[in-house]
């Protein structure tokens, strides 16, 4: 995993990961908007709820993360709370 810090006025943090699985871009990319889980791509990917989400036209939305078994509700809630608290 590695993190790209926000640039300029954009508060979005990008988390990149090389995982043992297929990725069309070579690395998995998750966006986190500190303090705003509703605008954080990581929350969408973990929930698997892509309804109403605009995805990259060439890559699509992909599937729910992590591949295989989804996280438990408690695990997703913990990550969502971390983002809501500003992703410190």
mmCIF file as gemmi writes it, N, C-alpha and C atoms, coordinates in Angstrom:
data_model
loop_
_atom_site.group_PDB
_atom_site.id
_atom_site.type_symbol
_atom_site.label_atom_id
_atom_site.label_alt_id
_atom_site.label_comp_id
_atom_site.label_asym_id
_atom_site.label_entity_id
_atom_site.label_seq_id
_atom_site.pdbx_PDB_ins_code
_atom_site.Cartn_x
_atom_site.Cartn_y
_atom_site.Cartn_z
_atom_site.occupancy
_atom_site.B_iso_or_equiv
_atom_site.pdbx_formal_charge
_atom_site.auth_seq_id
_atom_site.auth_asym_id
_atom_site.pdbx_PDB_model_num
ATOM 1 N N . UNK Axp A 1 ? 0.837 -1.18 0 1 0 ? 1 A 1
ATOM 2 C CA . UNK Axp A 1 ? 0 0 0 1 0 ? 1 A 1
ATOM 3 C C . UNK Axp A 1 ? 0.876 1.234 0 1 0 ? 1 A 1
ATOM 4 N N . UNK Axp A 2 ? 0.424 2.278 -0.643 1 0 ? 2 A 1
ATOM 5 C CA . UNK Axp A 2 ? 1.056 3.577 -0.509 1 0 ? 2 A 1
ATOM 6 C C . UNK Axp A 2 ? -0.004 4.649 -0.666 1 0 ? 2 A 1
ATOM 7 N N . UNK Axp A 3 ? 0.297 5.824 -0.141 1 0 ? 3 A 1
ATOM 8 C CA . UNK Axp A 3 ? -0.681 6.91 -0.081 1 0 ? 3 A 1
ATOM 9 C C . UNK Axp A 3 ? -0.153 8.122 -0.835 1 0 ? 3 A 1
ATOM 10 N N . UNK Axp A 4 ? -1.026 8.724 -1.639 1 0 ? 4 A 1
ATOM 11 C CA . UNK Axp A 4 ? -0.717 9.992 -2.276 1 0 ? 4 A 1
ATOM 12 C C . UNK Axp A 4 ? -1.451 11.068 -1.5 1 0 ? 4 A 1
ATOM 13 N N . UNK Axp A 5 ? -0.711 12.03 -1.004 1 0 ? 5 A 1
ATOM 14 C CA . UNK Axp A 5 ? -1.297 13.123 -0.23 1 0 ? 5 A 1
ATOM 15 C C . UNK Axp A 5 ? -2.123 14.031 -1.141 1 0 ? 5 A 1
ATOM 16 N N . UNK Axp A 6 ? -3.081 14.742 -0.58 1 0 ? 6 A 1
ATOM 17 C CA . UNK Axp A 6 ? -3.896 15.666 -1.37 1 0 ? 6 A 1
ATOM 18 C C . UNK Axp A 6 ? -3.04 16.751 -2.026 1 0 ? 6 A 1
ATOM 19 N N . UNK Axp A 7 ? -3.517 17.217 -3.169 1 0 ? 7 A 1
ATOM 20 C CA . UNK Axp A 7 ? -2.815 18.278 -3.889 1 0 ? 7 A 1
ATOM 21 C C . UNK Axp A 7 ? -3.676 19.533 -3.909 1 0 ? 7 A 1
ATOM 22 N N . UNK Axp A 8 ? -3.076 20.668 -3.617 1 0 ? 8 A 1
ATOM 23 C CA . UNK Axp A 8 ? -3.785 21.942 -3.69 1 0 ? 8 A 1
ATOM 24 C C . UNK Axp A 8 ? -4.981 21.996 -2.767 1 0 ? 8 A 1
ATOM 25 N N . UNK Axp A 9 ? -6.114 22.459 -3.306 1 0 ? 9 A 1
ATOM 26 C CA . UNK Axp A 9 ? -7.339 22.609 -2.525 1 0 ? 9 A 1
ATOM 27 C C . UNK Axp A 9 ? -8.164 21.325 -2.446 1 0 ? 9 A 1
ATOM 28 N N . UNK Axp A 10 ? -7.757 20.293 -3.165 1 0 ? 10 A 1
ATOM 29 C CA . UNK Axp A 10 ? -8.497 19.029 -3.176 1 0 ? 10 A 1
ATOM 30 C C . UNK Axp A 10 ? -8.109 18.208 -1.943 1 0 ? 10 A 1
ATOM 31 N N . UNK Axp A 11 ? -9.067 17.896 -1.054 1 0 ? 11 A 1
ATOM 32 C CA . UNK Axp A 11 ? -8.737 17.171 0.174 1 0 ? 11 A 1
ATOM 33 C C . UNK Axp A 11 ? -8.608 15.657 -0.012 1 0 ? 11 A 1
ATOM 34 N N . UNK Axp A 12 ? -8.827 15.16 -1.234 1 0 ? 12 A 1
ATOM 35 C CA . UNK Axp A 12 ? -8.885 13.717 -1.462 1 0 ? 12 A 1
ATOM 36 C C . UNK Axp A 12 ? -7.529 13.045 -1.291 1 0 ? 12 A 1
ATOM 37 N N . UNK Axp A 13 ? -7.526 11.986 -0.496 1 0 ? 13 A 1
ATOM 38 C CA . UNK Axp A 13 ? -6.348 11.138 -0.308 1 0 ? 13 A 1
ATOM 39 C C . UNK Axp A 13 ? -6.513 9.937 -1.226 1 0 ? 13 A 1
ATOM 40 N N . UNK Axp A 14 ? -5.454 9.56 -1.944 1 0 ? 14 A 1
ATOM 41 C CA . UNK Axp A 14 ? -5.498 8.386 -2.803 1 0 ? 14 A 1
ATOM 42 C C . UNK Axp A 14 ? -4.67 7.285 -2.161 1 0 ? 14 A 1
ATOM 43 N N . UNK Axp A 15 ? -5.307 6.122 -1.969 1 0 ? 15 A 1
ATOM 44 C CA . UNK Axp A 15 ? -4.619 4.953 -1.43 1 0 ? 15 A 1
ATOM 45 C C . UNK Axp A 15 ? -4.458 3.972 -2.578 1 0 ? 15 A 1
ATOM 46 N N . UNK Axp A 16 ? -3.222 3.562 -2.856 1 0 ? 16 A 1
ATOM 47 C CA . UNK Axp A 16 ? -2.941 2.608 -3.917 1 0 ? 16 A 1
ATOM 48 C C . UNK Axp A 16 ? -2.446 1.31 -3.302 1 0 ? 16 A 1
ATOM 49 N N . UNK Axp A 17 ? -2.788 0.201 -3.947 1 0 ? 17 A 1
ATOM 50 C CA . UNK Axp A 17 ? -2.393 -1.095 -3.418 1 0 ? 17 A 1
ATOM 51 C C . UNK Axp A 17 ? -2.098 -2.053 -4.558 1 0 ? 17 A 1
ATOM 52 N N . UNK Axp A 18 ? -1.041 -2.803 -4.41 1 0 ? 18 A 1
ATOM 53 C CA . UNK Axp A 18 ? -0.764 -3.917 -5.307 1 0 ? 18 A 1
ATOM 54 C C . UNK Axp A 18 ? -1.229 -5.159 -4.579 1 0 ? 18 A 1
ATOM 55 N N . UNK Axp A 19 ? -2.239 -5.81 -5.128 1 0 ? 19 A 1
ATOM 56 C CA . UNK Axp A 19 ? -2.83 -6.973 -4.478 1 0 ? 19 A 1
ATOM 57 C C . UNK Axp A 19 ? -2.694 -8.184 -5.378 1 0 ? 19 A 1
ATOM 58 N N . UNK Axp A 20 ? -2.837 -9.34 -4.796 1 0 ? 20 A 1
ATOM 59 C CA . UNK Axp A 20 ? -2.751 -10.586 -5.543 1 0 ? 20 A 1
ATOM 60 C C . UNK Axp A 20 ? -4.079 -10.839 -6.252 1 0 ? 20 A 1
ATOM 61 N N . UNK Axp A 21 ? -4.301 -10.14 -7.33 1 0 ? 21 A 1
ATOM 62 C CA . UNK Axp A 21 ? -5.541 -10.273 -8.081 1 0 ? 21 A 1
ATOM 63 C C . UNK Axp A 21 ? -5.503 -9.362 -9.288 1 0 ? 21 A 1
ATOM 64 N N . UNK Axp A 22 ? -6.431 -9.554 -10.21 1 0 ? 22 A 1
ATOM 65 C CA . UNK Axp A 22 ? -6.425 -8.742 -11.43 1 0 ? 22 A 1
ATOM 66 C C . UNK Axp A 22 ? -6.868 -7.306 -11.186 1 0 ? 22 A 1
ATOM 67 N N . UNK Axp A 23 ? -6.217 -6.41 -11.848 1 0 ? 23 A 1
ATOM 68 C CA . UNK Axp A 23 ? -6.616 -5.004 -11.845 1 0 ? 23 A 1
ATOM 69 C C . UNK Axp A 23 ? -6.332 -4.46 -13.229 1 0 ? 23 A 1
ATOM 70 N N . UNK Axp A 24 ? -7.292 -3.791 -13.814 1 0 ? 24 A 1
ATOM 71 C CA . UNK Axp A 24 ? -7.114 -3.262 -15.161 1 0 ? 24 A 1
ATOM 72 C C . UNK Axp A 24 ? -6.092 -2.137 -15.21 1 0 ? 24 A 1
ATOM 73 N N . UNK Axp A 25 ? -5.849 -1.484 -14.088 1 0 ? 25 A 1
ATOM 74 C CA . UNK Axp A 25 ? -4.929 -0.352 -14.078 1 0 ? 25 A 1
ATOM 75 C C . UNK Axp A 25 ? -3.556 -0.724 -13.542 1 0 ? 25 A 1
ATOM 76 N N . UNK Axp A 26 ? -3.356 -1.961 -13.1 1 0 ? 26 A 1
ATOM 77 C CA . UNK Axp A 26 ? -2.065 -2.379 -12.561 1 0 ? 26 A 1
ATOM 78 C C . UNK Axp A 26 ? -1.991 -2.252 -11.058 1 0 ? 26 A 1
ATOM 79 N N . UNK Axp A 27 ? -2.756 -1.361 -10.491 1 0 ? 27 A 1
ATOM 80 C CA . UNK Axp A 27 ? -2.816 -1.187 -9.037 1 0 ? 27 A 1
ATOM 81 C C . UNK Axp A 27 ? -4.244 -0.809 -8.685 1 0 ? 27 A 1
ATOM 82 N N . UNK Axp A 28 ? -4.662 -1.208 -7.528 1 0 ? 28 A 1
ATOM 83 C CA . UNK Axp A 28 ? -5.979 -0.804 -7.056 1 0 ? 28 A 1
ATOM 84 C C . UNK Axp A 28 ? -5.868 0.613 -6.508 1 0 ? 28 A 1
ATOM 85 N N . UNK Axp A 29 ? -6.851 1.439 -6.8 1 0 ? 29 A 1
ATOM 86 C CA . UNK Axp A 29 ? -6.839 2.839 -6.387 1 0 ? 29 A 1
ATOM 87 C C . UNK Axp A 29 ? -8.13 3.141 -5.642 1 0 ? 29 A 1
ATOM 88 N N . UNK Axp A 30 ? -7.992 3.643 -4.42 1 0 ? 30 A 1
ATOM 89 C CA . UNK Axp A 30 ? -9.142 3.976 -3.59 1 0 ? 30 A 1
ATOM 90 C C . UNK Axp A 30 ? -9.029 5.43 -3.172 1 0 ? 30 A 1
ATOM 91 N N . UNK Axp A 31 ? -10.102 6.188 -3.345 1 0 ? 31 A 1
ATOM 92 C CA . UNK Axp A 31 ? -10.102 7.594 -2.976 1 0 ? 31 A 1
ATOM 93 C C . UNK Axp A 31 ? -10.837 7.777 -1.659 1 0 ? 31 A 1
ATOM 94 N N . UNK Axp A 32 ? -10.25 8.586 -0.789 1 0 ? 32 A 1
ATOM 95 C CA . UNK Axp A 32 ? -10.841 8.894 0.51 1 0 ? 32 A 1
ATOM 96 C C . UNK Axp A 32 ? -10.916 10.409 0.624 1 0 ? 32 A 1
ATOM 97 N N . UNK Axp A 33 ? -12.115 10.911 0.903 1 0 ? 33 A 1
ATOM 98 C CA . UNK Axp A 33 ? -12.286 12.333 1.165 1 0 ? 33 A 1
ATOM 99 C C . UNK Axp A 33 ? -12.446 12.491 2.669 1 0 ? 33 A 1
ATOM 100 N N . UNK Axp A 34 ? -11.379 12.924 3.367 1 0 ? 34 A 1
ATOM 101 C CA . UNK Axp A 34 ? -11.437 13.021 4.83 1 0 ? 34 A 1
ATOM 102 C C . UNK Axp A 34 ? -12.649 13.812 5.299 1 0 ? 34 A 1
ATOM 103 N N . UNK Axp A 35 ? -13.371 13.238 6.258 1 0 ? 35 A 1
ATOM 104 C CA . UNK Axp A 35 ? -14.548 13.887 6.809 1 0 ? 35 A 1
ATOM 105 C C . UNK Axp A 35 ? -15.813 13.66 6.005 1 0 ? 35 A 1
ATOM 106 N N . UNK Axp A 36 ? -15.716 12.979 4.864 1 0 ? 36 A 1
ATOM 107 C CA . UNK Axp A 36 ? -16.879 12.809 3.992 1 0 ? 36 A 1
ATOM 108 C C . UNK Axp A 36 ? -16.924 11.4 3.394 1 0 ? 36 A 1
ATOM 109 N N . UNK Axp A 37 ? -17.372 10.417 4.18 1 0 ? 37 A 1
ATOM 110 C CA . UNK Axp A 37 ? -17.423 9.054 3.659 1 0 ? 37 A 1
ATOM 111 C C . UNK Axp A 37 ? -18.329 8.898 2.436 1 0 ? 37 A 1
ATOM 112 N N . UNK Axp A 38 ? -19.351 9.752 2.306 1 0 ? 38 A 1
ATOM 113 C CA . UNK Axp A 38 ? -20.253 9.657 1.157 1 0 ? 38 A 1
ATOM 114 C C . UNK Axp A 38 ? -19.566 10.015 -0.154 1 0 ? 38 A 1
ATOM 115 N N . UNK Axp A 39 ? -18.463 10.728 -0.088 1 0 ? 39 A 1
ATOM 116 C CA . UNK Axp A 39 ? -17.699 11.095 -1.289 1 0 ? 39 A 1
ATOM 117 C C . UNK Axp A 39 ? -16.413 10.279 -1.421 1 0 ? 39 A 1
ATOM 118 N N . UNK Axp A 40 ? -16.292 9.214 -0.653 1 0 ? 40 A 1
ATOM 119 C CA . UNK Axp A 40 ? -15.073 8.403 -0.638 1 0 ? 40 A 1
ATOM 120 C C . UNK Axp A 40 ? -15.286 7.11 -1.421 1 0 ? 40 A 1
ATOM 121 N N . UNK Axp A 41 ? -14.533 6.953 -2.503 1 0 ? 41 A 1
ATOM 122 C CA . UNK Axp A 41 ? -14.635 5.777 -3.361 1 0 ? 41 A 1
ATOM 123 C C . UNK Axp A 41 ? -14.359 4.493 -2.57 1 0 ? 41 A 1
ATOM 124 N N . UNK Axp A 42 ? -13.503 4.546 -1.58 1 0 ? 42 A 1
ATOM 125 C CA . UNK Axp A 42 ? -13.216 3.366 -0.765 1 0 ? 42 A 1
ATOM 126 C C . UNK Axp A 42 ? -14.494 2.829 -0.128 1 0 ? 42 A 1
ATOM 127 N N . UNK Axp A 43 ? -15.344 3.694 0.391 1 0 ? 43 A 1
ATOM 128 C CA . UNK Axp A 43 ? -16.596 3.271 1.027 1 0 ? 43 A 1
ATOM 129 C C . UNK Axp A 43 ? -17.506 2.596 -0.003 1 0 ? 43 A 1
ATOM 130 N N . UNK Axp A 44 ? -17.576 3.164 -1.205 1 0 ? 44 A 1
ATOM 131 C CA . UNK Axp A 44 ? -18.393 2.571 -2.274 1 0 ? 44 A 1
ATOM 132 C C . UNK Axp A 44 ? -17.871 1.183 -2.621 1 0 ? 44 A 1
ATOM 133 N N . UNK Axp A 45 ? -16.57 1.051 -2.798 1 0 ? 45 A 1
ATOM 134 C CA . UNK Axp A 45 ? -15.982 -0.243 -3.164 1 0 ? 45 A 1
ATOM 135 C C . UNK Axp A 45 ? -16.193 -1.288 -2.075 1 0 ? 45 A 1
ATOM 136 N N . UNK Axp A 46 ? -16.102 -0.887 -0.818 1 0 ? 46 A 1
ATOM 137 C CA . UNK Axp A 46 ? -16.291 -1.84 0.273 1 0 ? 46 A 1
ATOM 138 C C . UNK Axp A 46 ? -17.748 -2.259 0.411 1 0 ? 46 A 1
ATOM 139 N N . UNK Axp A 47 ? -18.671 -1.345 0.109 1 0 ? 47 A 1
ATOM 140 C CA . UNK Axp A 47 ? -20.094 -1.668 0.236 1 0 ? 47 A 1
ATOM 141 C C . UNK Axp A 47 ? -20.601 -2.45 -0.967 1 0 ? 47 A 1
ATOM 142 N N . UNK Axp A 48 ? -19.976 -2.227 -2.136 1 0 ? 48 A 1
ATOM 143 C CA . UNK Axp A 48 ? -20.44 -2.87 -3.36 1 0 ? 48 A 1
ATOM 144 C C . UNK Axp A 48 ? -21.687 -2.223 -3.933 1 0 ? 48 A 1
ATOM 145 N N . UNK Axp A 49 ? -22.06 -1.059 -3.41 1 0 ? 49 A 1
ATOM 146 C CA . UNK Axp A 49 ? -23.256 -0.354 -3.857 1 0 ? 49 A 1
ATOM 147 C C . UNK Axp A 49 ? -22.861 0.705 -4.883 1 0 ? 49 A 1
ATOM 148 N N . UNK Axp A 50 ? -22.947 0.352 -6.162 1 0 ? 50 A 1
ATOM 149 C CA . UNK Axp A 50 ? -22.509 1.246 -7.232 1 0 ? 50 A 1
ATOM 150 C C . UNK Axp A 50 ? -23.659 2.019 -7.863 1 0 ? 50 A 1
ATOM 151 N N . UNK Axp A 51 ? -24.868 1.86 -7.334 1 0 ? 51 A 1
ATOM 152 C CA . UNK Axp A 51 ? -26.034 2.538 -7.883 1 0 ? 51 A 1
ATOM 153 C C . UNK Axp A 51 ? -25.852 4.055 -7.776 1 0 ? 51 A 1
ATOM 154 N N . UNK Axp A 52 ? -25.977 4.741 -8.879 1 0 ? 52 A 1
ATOM 155 C CA . UNK Axp A 52 ? -25.859 6.195 -8.889 1 0 ? 52 A 1
ATOM 156 C C . UNK Axp A 52 ? -24.435 6.711 -8.923 1 0 ? 52 A 1
ATOM 157 N N . UNK Axp A 53 ? -23.46 5.801 -9.063 1 0 ? 53 A 1
ATOM 158 C CA . UNK Axp A 53 ? -22.051 6.19 -9.081 1 0 ? 53 A 1
ATOM 159 C C . UNK Axp A 53 ? -21.594 6.339 -10.526 1 0 ? 53 A 1
ATOM 160 N N . UNK Axp A 54 ? -20.857 7.386 -10.824 1 0 ? 54 A 1
ATOM 161 C CA . UNK Axp A 54 ? -20.274 7.569 -12.14 1 0 ? 54 A 1
ATOM 162 C C . UNK Axp A 54 ? -18.886 6.948 -12.136 1 0 ? 54 A 1
ATOM 163 N N . UNK Axp A 55 ? -18.676 5.987 -13.03 1 0 ? 55 A 1
ATOM 164 C CA . UNK Axp A 55 ? -17.398 5.273 -13.087 1 0 ? 55 A 1
ATOM 165 C C . UNK Axp A 55 ? -16.634 5.655 -14.344 1 0 ? 55 A 1
ATOM 166 N N . UNK Axp A 56 ? -15.36 5.327 -14.357 1 0 ? 56 A 1
ATOM 167 C CA . UNK Axp A 56 ? -14.508 5.541 -15.522 1 0 ? 56 A 1
ATOM 168 C C . UNK Axp A 56 ? -15.111 4.788 -16.71 1 0 ? 56 A 1
ATOM 169 N N . UNK Axp A 57 ? -15.316 5.465 -17.814 1 0 ? 57 A 1
ATOM 170 C CA . UNK Axp A 57 ? -15.975 4.84 -18.971 1 0 ? 57 A 1
ATOM 171 C C . UNK Axp A 57 ? -15.173 3.674 -19.536 1 0 ? 57 A 1
ATOM 172 N N . UNK Axp A 58 ? -13.859 3.742 -19.508 1 0 ? 58 A 1
ATOM 173 C CA . UNK Axp A 58 ? -13.046 2.67 -20.084 1 0 ? 58 A 1
ATOM 174 C C . UNK Axp A 58 ? -12.811 1.52 -19.112 1 0 ? 58 A 1
ATOM 175 N N . UNK Axp A 59 ? -12.834 1.794 -17.816 1 0 ? 59 A 1
ATOM 176 C CA . UNK Axp A 59 ? -12.532 0.76 -16.823 1 0 ? 59 A 1
ATOM 177 C C . UNK Axp A 59 ? -13.761 0.233 -16.093 1 0 ? 59 A 1
ATOM 178 N N . UNK Axp A 60 ? -14.839 1.003 -16.065 1 0 ? 60 A 1
ATOM 179 C CA . UNK Axp A 60 ? -16.017 0.603 -15.309 1 0 ? 60 A 1
ATOM 180 C C . UNK Axp A 60 ? -15.793 0.795 -13.816 1 0 ? 60 A 1
ATOM 181 N N . UNK Axp A 61 ? -16.675 0.209 -13.01 1 0 ? 61 A 1
ATOM 182 C CA . UNK Axp A 61 ? -16.592 0.354 -11.553 1 0 ? 61 A 1
ATOM 183 C C . UNK Axp A 61 ? -15.813 -0.767 -10.892 1 0 ? 61 A 1
ATOM 184 N N . UNK Axp A 62 ? -15.661 -1.884 -11.59 1 0 ? 62 A 1
ATOM 185 C CA . UNK Axp A 62 ? -15.041 -3.037 -10.955 1 0 ? 62 A 1
ATOM 186 C C . UNK Axp A 62 ? -16.026 -3.693 -10.001 1 0 ? 62 A 1
ATOM 187 N N . UNK Axp A 63 ? -15.523 -4.569 -9.16 1 0 ? 63 A 1
ATOM 188 C CA . UNK Axp A 63 ? -16.366 -5.286 -8.226 1 0 ? 63 A 1
ATOM 189 C C . UNK Axp A 63 ? -16.177 -4.811 -6.806 1 0 ? 63 A 1
ATOM 190 N N . UNK Axp A 64 ? -16.944 -5.417 -5.922 1 0 ? 64 A 1
ATOM 191 C CA . UNK Axp A 64 ? -16.838 -5.102 -4.497 1 0 ? 64 A 1
ATOM 192 C C . UNK Axp A 64 ? -15.471 -5.527 -3.977 1 0 ? 64 A 1
ATOM 193 N N . UNK Axp A 65 ? -14.955 -4.753 -3.057 1 0 ? 65 A 1
ATOM 194 C CA . UNK Axp A 65 ? -13.666 -5.058 -2.434 1 0 ? 65 A 1
ATOM 195 C C . UNK Axp A 65 ? -13.898 -5.478 -0.991 1 0 ? 65 A 1
ATOM 196 N N . UNK Axp A 66 ? -13.045 -6.278 -0.433 1 0 ? 66 A 1
ATOM 197 C CA . UNK Axp A 66 ? -11.946 -6.962 -1.108 1 0 ? 66 A 1
ATOM 198 C C . UNK Axp A 66 ? -12.466 -8.116 -1.958 1 0 ? 66 A 1
ATOM 199 N N . UNK Axp A 67 ? -11.648 -8.554 -2.923 1 0 ? 67 A 1
ATOM 200 C CA . UNK Axp A 67 ? -12.054 -9.71 -3.726 1 0 ? 67 A 1
ATOM 201 C C . UNK Axp A 67 ? -12.268 -10.915 -2.808 1 0 ? 67 A 1
ATOM 202 N N . UNK Axp A 68 ? -13.201 -11.747 -3.162 1 0 ? 68 A 1
ATOM 203 C CA . UNK Axp A 68 ? -13.497 -12.91 -2.321 1 0 ? 68 A 1
ATOM 204 C C . UNK Axp A 68 ? -14.629 -12.587 -1.368 1 0 ? 68 A 1
ATOM 205 N N . UNK Axp A 69 ? -14.355 -12.664 -0.094 1 0 ? 69 A 1
ATOM 206 C CA . UNK Axp A 69 ? -15.375 -12.408 0.93 1 0 ? 69 A 1
ATOM 207 C C . UNK Axp A 69 ? -15.399 -10.923 1.295 1 0 ? 69 A 1
ATOM 208 N N . UNK Axp A 70 ? -16.59 -10.296 1.307 1 0 ? 70 A 1
ATOM 209 C CA . UNK Axp A 70 ? -16.67 -8.892 1.694 1 0 ? 70 A 1
ATOM 210 C C . UNK Axp A 70 ? -16.37 -8.71 3.186 1 0 ? 70 A 1
ATOM 211 N N . UNK Axp A 71 ? -16.032 -7.476 3.552 1 0 ? 71 A 1
ATOM 212 C CA . UNK Axp A 71 ? -15.815 -7.157 4.959 1 0 ? 71 A 1
ATOM 213 C C . UNK Axp A 71 ? -17.139 -7.273 5.71 1 0 ? 71 A 1
ATOM 214 N N . UNK Axp A 72 ? -17.041 -7.463 7.006 1 0 ? 72 A 1
ATOM 215 C CA . UNK Axp A 72 ? -18.253 -7.504 7.824 1 0 ? 72 A 1
ATOM 216 C C . UNK Axp A 72 ? -18.815 -6.086 7.949 1 0 ? 72 A 1
ATOM 217 N N . UNK Axp A 73 ? -20.045 -6 8.386 1 0 ? 73 A 1
ATOM 218 C CA . UNK Axp A 73 ? -20.673 -4.696 8.596 1 0 ? 73 A 1
ATOM 219 C C . UNK Axp A 73 ? -19.88 -3.866 9.608 1 0 ? 73 A 1
ATOM 220 N N . UNK Axp A 74 ? -19.389 -4.51 10.659 1 0 ? 74 A 1
ATOM 221 C CA . UNK Axp A 74 ? -18.599 -3.813 11.675 1 0 ? 74 A 1
ATOM 222 C C . UNK Axp A 74 ? -17.298 -3.292 11.088 1 0 ? 74 A 1
ATOM 223 N N . UNK Axp A 75 ? -16.622 -4.078 10.253 1 0 ? 75 A 1
ATOM 224 C CA . UNK Axp A 75 ? -15.378 -3.627 9.626 1 0 ? 75 A 1
ATOM 225 C C . UNK Axp A 75 ? -15.629 -2.435 8.703 1 0 ? 75 A 1
ATOM 226 N N . UNK Axp A 76 ? -16.702 -2.505 7.91 1 0 ? 76 A 1
ATOM 227 C CA . UNK Axp A 76 ? -17.043 -1.369 7.033 1 0 ? 76 A 1
ATOM 228 C C . UNK Axp A 76 ? -17.398 -0.137 7.854 1 0 ? 76 A 1
ATOM 229 N N . UNK Axp A 77 ? -18.127 -0.32 8.951 1 0 ? 77 A 1
ATOM 230 C CA . UNK Axp A 77 ? -18.502 0.803 9.814 1 0 ? 77 A 1
ATOM 231 C C . UNK Axp A 77 ? -17.271 1.443 10.45 1 0 ? 77 A 1
ATOM 232 N N . UNK Axp A 78 ? -16.281 0.63 10.803 1 0 ? 78 A 1
ATOM 233 C CA . UNK Axp A 78 ? -15.041 1.146 11.393 1 0 ? 78 A 1
ATOM 234 C C . UNK Axp A 78 ? -14.296 2.025 10.39 1 0 ? 78 A 1
ATOM 235 N N . UNK Axp A 79 ? -14.205 1.574 9.142 1 0 ? 79 A 1
ATOM 236 C CA . UNK Axp A 79 ? -13.512 2.355 8.102 1 0 ? 79 A 1
ATOM 237 C C . UNK Axp A 79 ? -14.291 3.628 7.799 1 0 ? 79 A 1
ATOM 238 N N . UNK Axp A 80 ? -15.613 3.523 7.724 1 0 ? 80 A 1
ATOM 239 C CA . UNK Axp A 80 ? -16.45 4.698 7.466 1 0 ? 80 A 1
ATOM 240 C C . UNK Axp A 80 ? -16.305 5.727 8.592 1 0 ? 80 A 1
ATOM 241 N N . UNK Axp A 81 ? -16.27 5.267 9.832 1 0 ? 81 A 1
ATOM 242 C CA . UNK Axp A 81 ? -16.092 6.181 10.967 1 0 ? 81 A 1
ATOM 243 C C . UNK Axp A 81 ? -14.72 6.843 10.909 1 0 ? 81 A 1
ATOM 244 N N . UNK Axp A 82 ? -13.683 6.097 10.542 1 0 ? 82 A 1
ATOM 245 C CA . UNK Axp A 82 ? -12.327 6.64 10.412 1 0 ? 82 A 1
ATOM 246 C C . UNK Axp A 82 ? -12.324 7.781 9.385 1 0 ? 82 A 1
ATOM 247 N N . UNK Axp A 83 ? -12.985 7.566 8.248 1 0 ? 83 A 1
ATOM 248 C CA . UNK Axp A 83 ? -13.066 8.607 7.229 1 0 ? 83 A 1
ATOM 249 C C . UNK Axp A 83 ? -13.858 9.804 7.748 1 0 ? 83 A 1
ATOM 250 N N . UNK Axp A 84 ? -14.997 9.536 8.406 1 0 ? 84 A 1
ATOM 251 C CA . UNK Axp A 84 ? -15.834 10.619 8.942 1 0 ? 84 A 1
ATOM 252 C C . UNK Axp A 84 ? -15.077 11.474 9.951 1 0 ? 84 A 1
ATOM 253 N N . UNK Axp A 85 ? -14.155 10.855 10.679 1 0 ? 85 A 1
ATOM 254 C CA . UNK Axp A 85 ? -13.354 11.583 11.679 1 0 ? 85 A 1
ATOM 255 C C . UNK Axp A 85 ? -12.169 12.313 11.052 1 0 ? 85 A 1
ATOM 256 N N . UNK Axp A 86 ? -12.072 12.299 9.733 1 0 ? 86 A 1
ATOM 257 C CA . UNK Axp A 86 ? -11.002 13.022 9.052 1 0 ? 86 A 1
ATOM 258 C C . UNK Axp A 86 ? -9.855 12.157 8.592 1 0 ? 86 A 1
ATOM 259 N N . UNK Axp A 87 ? -10.009 10.843 8.694 1 0 ? 87 A 1
ATOM 260 C CA . UNK Axp A 87 ? -8.987 9.881 8.25 1 0 ? 87 A 1
ATOM 261 C C . UNK Axp A 87 ? -7.613 10.231 8.835 1 0 ? 87 A 1
ATOM 262 N N . UNK Axp A 88 ? -7.553 10.385 10.17 1 0 ? 88 A 1
ATOM 263 C CA . UNK Axp A 88 ? -6.262 10.79 10.767 1 0 ? 88 A 1
ATOM 264 C C . UNK Axp A 88 ? -5.21 9.698 10.687 1 0 ? 88 A 1
